[in-house]
Coordinates of C-alpha atoms in Angstrom, one line a residue:
M380 CA 150.3 109.4 135.4
E381 CA 152.7 109.2 138.2
G382 CA 155.0 106.2 138.1
I383 CA 158.4 104.5 138.6
L384 CA 160.8 103.7 136.0
H385 CA 162.9 100.6 136.6
A386 CA 165.8 99.6 134.6
Y387 CA 165.6 95.7 134.2
I388 CA 168.5 95.6 131.5
K389 CA 171.3 98.2 131.9
K390 CA 172.7 97.7 128.2
P391 CA 171.0 98.2 125.9
A392 CA 168.8 100.3 128.7
L393 CA 165.4 98.6 128.7
N394 CA 162.9 99.8 131.5
L395 CA 159.8 98.6 133.2
F396 CA 157.4 101.5 134.0
E397 CA 155.3 100.9 137.2
Y398 CA 152.0 102.8 137.4
T399 CA 151.5 104.3 140.7
P400 CA 148.3 106.5 141.1
R401 CA 147.8 107.8 144.4
H402 CA 145.0 107.0 146.8
P403 CA 143.7 110.0 148.8
T404 CA 145.1 108.4 152.1
T405 CA 148.5 107.6 150.6
S406 CA 151.2 109.5 152.3
S407 CA 154.2 111.3 150.6
T408 CA 155.9 107.9 150.7
L409 CA 154.6 105.4 148.3
P410 CA 153.8 101.8 149.7
T411 CA 156.0 99.0 148.3
T412 CA 155.0 97.5 145.2
P413 CA 151.9 95.0 145.7
P414 CA 152.5 91.2 145.4
N415 CA 150.6 91.0 142.1
I416 CA 151.5 92.4 138.7
L417 CA 149.6 93.1 135.3
L418 CA 152.3 93.2 133.1
F419 CA 151.5 95.0 129.7
I420 CA 153.2 94.1 126.3
G421 CA 152.5 96.6 123.7
G422 CA 152.5 96.2 119.9
L423 CA 154.2 97.5 116.8
Y424 CA 155.3 101.1 117.5
D425 CA 154.0 101.2 121.1
N426 CA 156.1 102.5 124.0
F427 CA 155.2 103.9 127.4
S428 CA 151.6 105.5 127.7
S429 CA 150.6 103.9 124.4
P430 CA 147.7 102.7 124.0
P431 CA 146.1 105.3 126.0
Y432 CA 143.8 102.9 127.8
L433 CA 146.5 102.1 130.2
I434 CA 145.9 105.2 132.3
D435 CA 142.4 104.0 132.7
L436 CA 143.4 100.7 133.7
A437 CA 146.1 102.1 136.2
Q438 CA 143.5 104.0 138.0
L439 CA 141.7 100.9 139.0
F440 CA 144.7 100.2 141.4
P441 CA 145.4 103.3 143.3
R442 CA 148.4 102.9 145.6
H443 CA 147.7 102.4 149.3
N444 CA 148.9 100.0 152.2
D445 CA 146.7 97.1 151.3
Q446 CA 146.8 97.3 147.5
Q447 CA 147.5 94.1 145.9
W448 CA 147.7 94.8 142.2
A449 CA 149.8 97.2 140.2
L450 CA 149.9 97.7 136.5
M451 CA 153.5 97.7 134.7
H452 CA 154.5 98.2 131.2
V453 CA 157.7 96.3 129.8
Q454 CA 159.7 98.1 127.3
L455 CA 161.3 95.6 124.9
S456 CA 164.1 96.2 122.4
S457 CA 161.4 95.8 119.5
A458 CA 159.5 98.9 120.8
M459 CA 158.6 101.8 118.6
K460 CA 160.8 101.2 115.4
G461 CA 162.9 98.4 117.0
F462 CA 160.7 95.7 116.0
G463 CA 161.9 95.6 112.3
T464 CA 165.2 94.0 113.5
S465 CA 163.8 92.1 116.4
D466 CA 161.7 89.0 116.4
I467 CA 159.1 87.6 119.0
S468 CA 161.8 85.0 120.3
Q469 CA 163.8 87.9 121.4
D470 CA 160.9 89.4 122.8
I471 CA 159.8 86.5 125.3
K472 CA 163.5 86.4 126.4
E473 CA 163.3 90.2 127.5
I474 CA 160.0 89.6 129.0
G475 CA 161.3 86.6 131.1
L476 CA 164.2 88.9 132.2
A477 CA 161.7 91.6 133.1
I478 CA 159.6 89.1 135.2
T479 CA 162.6 87.9 137.1
Y480 CA 163.7 91.4 137.7
I481 CA 160.2 92.2 139.3
R482 CA 160.3 89.2 141.5
D483 CA 164.0 89.3 142.6
I484 CA 164.9 92.9 142.8
I485 CA 161.6 94.9 142.9
R486 CA 159.8 92.5 145.2
K487 CA 163.1 91.3 146.6
G488 CA 162.3 87.6 146.4
Q489 CA 158.8 87.7 148.1
P490 CA 156.1 85.7 146.1
T491 CA 154.7 87.6 143.1
N492 CA 152.1 86.7 140.9
V493 CA 152.4 88.1 137.1
V494 CA 149.5 88.3 134.7
L495 CA 150.4 89.0 131.0
L496 CA 148.5 91.5 129.1
G497 CA 149.1 91.7 125.2
H498 CA 148.0 94.1 122.8
S499 CA 148.2 93.8 119.3
T500 CA 151.3 92.1 118.2
G501 CA 151.8 92.0 122.0
C502 CA 149.2 89.4 121.8
Q503 CA 151.9 87.2 119.6
D504 CA 154.4 87.9 122.4
T505 CA 152.0 86.7 125.3
L506 CA 151.0 83.5 123.3
H507 CA 154.6 82.7 122.3
Y508 CA 155.8 83.2 126.0
I509 CA 153.5 80.6 127.1
S510 CA 153.3 78.2 124.1
A511 CA 157.1 78.2 122.7
P512 CA 159.3 75.0 123.3
N513 CA 161.5 75.1 126.3
T514 CA 165.0 75.2 125.8
N515 CA 168.2 75.9 127.9
D516 CA 168.1 79.3 126.0
T517 CA 164.5 80.1 126.5
L518 CA 163.5 79.0 130.0
R519 CA 160.9 81.4 131.1
P520 CA 159.4 82.2 134.6
I521 CA 156.0 80.7 135.1
V522 CA 153.1 83.4 134.9
Q523 CA 149.8 82.9 136.4
G524 CA 147.6 84.4 133.6
A525 CA 147.5 85.7 130.0
I526 CA 145.3 88.1 128.4
L527 CA 145.0 88.8 124.7
Q528 CA 143.6 91.9 123.8
A529 CA 143.0 92.6 120.0
P530 CA 144.7 89.5 118.6
V531 CA 145.2 90.3 114.8
S532 CA 146.9 88.9 112.1
D533 CA 149.6 91.2 110.5
R534 CA 149.4 89.1 107.3
D535 CA 145.8 89.6 107.0
A536 CA 146.1 93.4 107.8
L537 CA 148.8 93.7 105.2
M538 CA 147.3 91.7 102.5
V539 CA 143.7 92.9 102.8
F540 CA 144.3 96.6 103.6
K541 CA 147.4 97.4 101.7
V542 CA 148.6 94.7 99.0
N543 CA 145.4 93.5 97.7
K544 CA 143.5 97.1 97.4
D545 CA 146.7 99.2 96.2
S546 CA 148.5 98.3 92.9
E547 CA 151.5 100.3 93.9
R548 CA 151.9 98.5 97.3
K549 CA 151.3 95.3 95.4
A550 CA 154.2 96.0 93.3
L551 CA 156.4 97.1 96.2
F552 CA 155.4 93.8 98.1
D553 CA 156.4 92.0 94.9
M554 CA 159.6 93.9 94.6
C555 CA 160.5 92.7 98.3
M556 CA 159.6 89.3 97.6
Q557 CA 161.9 89.3 94.6
L558 CA 165.1 90.7 96.2
I559 CA 164.5 88.3 99.3
A560 CA 164.6 85.3 97.0
T561 CA 168.4 86.5 96.2
I562 CA 169.6 87.0 99.9
P563 CA 171.2 84.0 101.5
K564 CA 169.3 82.5 104.4
D565 CA 172.1 83.4 106.7
E566 CA 171.8 87.2 106.1
H567 CA 168.1 87.1 106.6
N568 CA 168.6 88.7 110.3
T569 CA 171.0 91.4 109.0
Y570 CA 170.2 92.7 105.5
L571 CA 167.7 95.5 105.7
L572 CA 165.3 96.1 102.8
P573 CA 164.9 99.3 101.2
L574 CA 163.0 101.6 103.3
T575 CA 161.2 103.4 100.6
W576 CA 159.8 99.9 99.5
T577 CA 158.9 98.7 103.0
M578 CA 157.4 102.2 104.3
P579 CA 154.1 102.0 102.5
L580 CA 153.8 98.4 104.0
F581 CA 154.9 98.6 107.4
G582 CA 155.6 102.3 108.3
G583 CA 158.9 103.9 108.8
A584 CA 160.7 101.0 110.7
P585 CA 163.7 99.7 109.0
L586 CA 162.9 95.9 108.5
C587 CA 165.4 93.1 108.0
V588 CA 164.4 90.2 105.7
S589 CA 163.5 87.7 108.6
R590 CA 161.0 90.2 110.2
F591 CA 159.3 91.1 106.9
L592 CA 158.8 87.5 106.3
D593 CA 157.5 86.9 110.1
L594 CA 155.0 89.6 109.6
A595 CA 153.8 88.9 106.0
S596 CA 154.4 85.1 106.2
P597 CA 153.9 84.7 102.4
S598 CA 153.8 80.8 102.7
S599 CA 150.8 80.7 104.9
P600 CA 148.5 79.1 105.6
E601 CA 150.3 76.0 104.4
N602 CA 153.8 76.9 106.1
P603 CA 153.2 79.7 108.5
R604 CA 156.2 82.0 110.0
Q605 CA 156.5 81.7 113.8
E606 CA 154.4 85.2 114.2
D607 CA 151.4 84.0 112.0
F608 CA 149.3 82.8 115.1
F609 CA 145.6 84.5 114.5
S610 CA 145.1 84.6 110.6
H611 CA 141.5 83.6 109.8
D612 CA 142.7 80.8 107.5
L613 CA 145.1 79.0 109.5
H614 CA 144.8 74.9 109.7
E615 CA 143.8 73.3 112.9
S616 CA 147.1 71.6 112.9
R617 CA 148.8 75.2 113.1
L618 CA 146.6 76.2 116.0
N619 CA 147.4 72.8 117.6
V620 CA 151.0 73.7 118.0
T621 CA 150.4 77.1 119.0
F622 CA 147.3 77.5 121.5
G623 CA 147.4 73.7 121.8
Q624 CA 150.9 73.6 123.4
V625 CA 150.0 76.2 126.2
G626 CA 149.2 73.6 128.8
A627 CA 152.2 71.1 127.9
R628 CA 154.9 74.0 128.4
Q629 CA 153.5 74.6 131.9
V630 CA 154.5 78.2 131.6
L631 CA 150.9 79.2 132.4
G632 CA 150.7 78.1 136.0
Q633 CA 148.2 78.2 138.6
A634 CA 147.5 80.6 141.6
K635 CA 144.0 80.8 142.7
A636 CA 142.0 79.1 139.9
A637 CA 142.2 75.2 139.9
Q638 CA 142.6 75.3 136.0
P639 CA 144.8 77.8 134.2
S640 CA 143.1 79.9 131.5
V641 CA 143.4 82.4 128.9
L642 CA 141.3 85.7 128.3
I643 CA 140.8 86.9 125.1
L644 CA 139.4 90.2 124.1
I645 CA 138.4 90.9 120.4
S646 CA 137.6 94.2 119.3
E647 CA 134.1 94.5 117.2
S648 CA 135.2 97.6 115.5
D649 CA 138.8 96.7 114.9
E650 CA 139.8 98.7 112.0
V651 CA 142.9 96.5 111.1
V652 CA 140.5 93.6 110.7
S653 CA 138.7 92.2 107.7
Q654 CA 138.2 88.6 107.4
P655 CA 135.5 86.2 106.4
V656 CA 135.0 84.5 109.9
T657 CA 133.3 86.1 112.8
A658 CA 135.0 86.6 116.1
Q659 CA 132.8 84.2 117.7
D660 CA 134.2 81.7 115.1
L661 CA 137.9 82.7 116.0
L662 CA 137.1 82.2 119.6
R663 CA 135.6 78.7 119.3
R664 CA 138.5 77.5 116.9
W665 CA 141.0 79.0 119.7
E666 CA 139.1 77.4 122.6
K667 CA 138.9 74.2 120.7
A668 CA 142.7 74.3 120.2
L669 CA 143.5 75.1 124.0
A670 CA 141.8 72.0 124.9
S671 CA 143.2 70.1 122.2
D672 CA 145.9 68.0 124.3
S673 CA 143.6 66.2 126.9
A674 CA 146.6 65.7 129.2
H675 CA 147.3 69.5 129.6
S676 CA 143.8 71.2 128.6
I677 CA 143.7 75.0 129.2
D678 CA 140.5 77.0 129.4
L679 CA 139.3 79.8 127.3
H680 CA 137.8 82.3 130.3
G681 CA 134.4 82.6 130.5
D682 CA 134.9 86.6 130.0
S683 CA 136.2 86.3 126.6
I684 CA 134.2 88.3 124.4
C685 CA 133.9 90.3 121.3
I686 CA 133.8 94.0 122.8
K687 CA 131.1 96.0 121.2
D688 CA 132.1 99.2 119.7
A689 CA 135.7 98.7 120.5
T690 CA 138.4 99.7 118.2
H691 CA 141.9 98.2 118.0
D692 CA 143.4 100.2 120.9
I693 CA 139.7 100.7 122.6
S694 CA 139.9 104.4 121.9
G695 CA 137.2 106.9 121.2
E696 CA 135.2 109.5 123.1
S697 CA 131.6 108.6 122.4
P698 CA 129.6 107.0 125.3
A699 CA 129.8 103.6 123.4
Q700 CA 133.4 103.7 122.8
Q701 CA 133.6 104.6 126.5
R702 CA 131.7 101.9 127.6
A703 CA 133.9 99.6 125.5
K704 CA 137.0 100.7 127.4
L705 CA 135.8 101.5 130.9
V706 CA 133.2 98.8 131.4
S707 CA 133.5 96.0 129.0
F708 CA 137.3 95.9 128.7
R709 CA 138.2 96.9 132.4
G710 CA 135.4 94.7 133.7
A711 CA 136.8 91.5 131.9
V712 CA 140.3 92.3 133.0
L713 CA 139.1 92.7 136.7
Q714 CA 137.1 89.5 136.9
Y715 CA 139.9 87.4 135.2
I716 CA 142.7 88.5 137.4
D717 CA 140.4 88.1 140.3
D718 CA 139.4 84.6 139.2
V719 CA 143.1 83.5 138.5
V720 CA 145.0 85.0 141.2
G721 CA 142.6 87.2 143.6
G722 CA 143.1 90.2 145.7
V723 CA 141.1 92.7 143.6
D724 CA 139.7 95.0 146.2
K725 CA 136.6 96.7 146.6
L726 CA 137.9 100.0 145.8
A727 CA 138.9 98.7 142.2
F728 CA 135.2 97.4 141.6
G729 CA 134.0 100.6 143.1
I730 CA 135.9 102.8 140.6
Y731 CA 134.6 100.7 137.9
G732 CA 131.1 100.8 139.2
Q733 CA 131.2 104.6 139.3
D734 CA 132.4 104.9 135.8
K735 CA 129.7 102.5 134.7
D736 CA 127.2 104.6 136.4
K737 CA 128.5 107.6 134.6
I738 CA 128.3 106.1 131.2
R739 CA 124.9 104.8 131.5
Q740 CA 123.6 108.3 132.5
L741 CA 125.2 109.8 129.4
E742 CA 123.7 107.1 127.2
E743 CA 120.1 107.8 128.9
E744 CA 120.8 111.4 128.1
G745 CA 121.6 110.9 124.7
A746 CA 124.9 112.7 125.1
A747 CA 126.7 111.0 122.0
G748 CA 130.1 112.3 121.8
T749 CA 130.2 113.7 125.1
K750 CA 133.6 113.1 127.2
L751 CA 133.4 111.2 130.6

């Protein structure tokens, strides 16, 4: 996919990738960057072009003179294997710098709306961005929307799929915790745990003590670490200081919509989720928490759903999986950004409609496994 790479931080080099799919009427010179940006924030091990659905999302916004939207992907220092020595507080600082660069440098100071789209651990970043306390060190540019796609609990995934199912991994987890107990707290950000112990738990990224604890959150649900936003067993009091603080922070602003809202998209067939509560139960709890501060209530957008047949990264080639990605996911995103900001043109809805018709035809023909 054609695009433009923008260096929003020179040292260390961190970039923004601006997707620029061409419209048939586009000349050799691309039109300037549109006034509305859908800013993607990836999960653990993600970098540019990951997850693959970004290509399909970008294709909704071919560049032409009247295009009002563009998709960008922000690269953070926590991308790929960098997450093991970073944290979400550093992530939101860099997201803020990227938004400032978009508005001041790319858009040259012209009014620019930004909607965040977080995937997986990018959902933690997105929620932290709009709910964390404002301090002189963490002042963040206002955004006009926030989308959480596949908000999952790293703690649940670790304990359910690895530690509690595998005695060897359980032993490694216990060894890590025993070692951590001997490390002074002022060394937690710099002390790296043995890679041979952490690799079966979190993959090949070197992990410092603090990031291991943030991801595993061993004291949850009573005393969760800062990244434990989405675990199934969190107390209402915890949700009220995360989801419930979004309105009071006033980082999620208003553009077209009278009331700010958050769009949450859960994957029905998420392979890293196994919990005793349903997606609808989670949505109800999160919706209640968003509205818990009556003076600063935030809406759960009406298109928030559990996407049928969707995997964690909404991949797969069967007609049902293609429907999940191209129709259910993209349709909800299009409707949300049009509701909170506006400017989604007939071309975007037309591309979406054509893909929807193709998938319906495949389903009617019973062409299971056929690529679109």
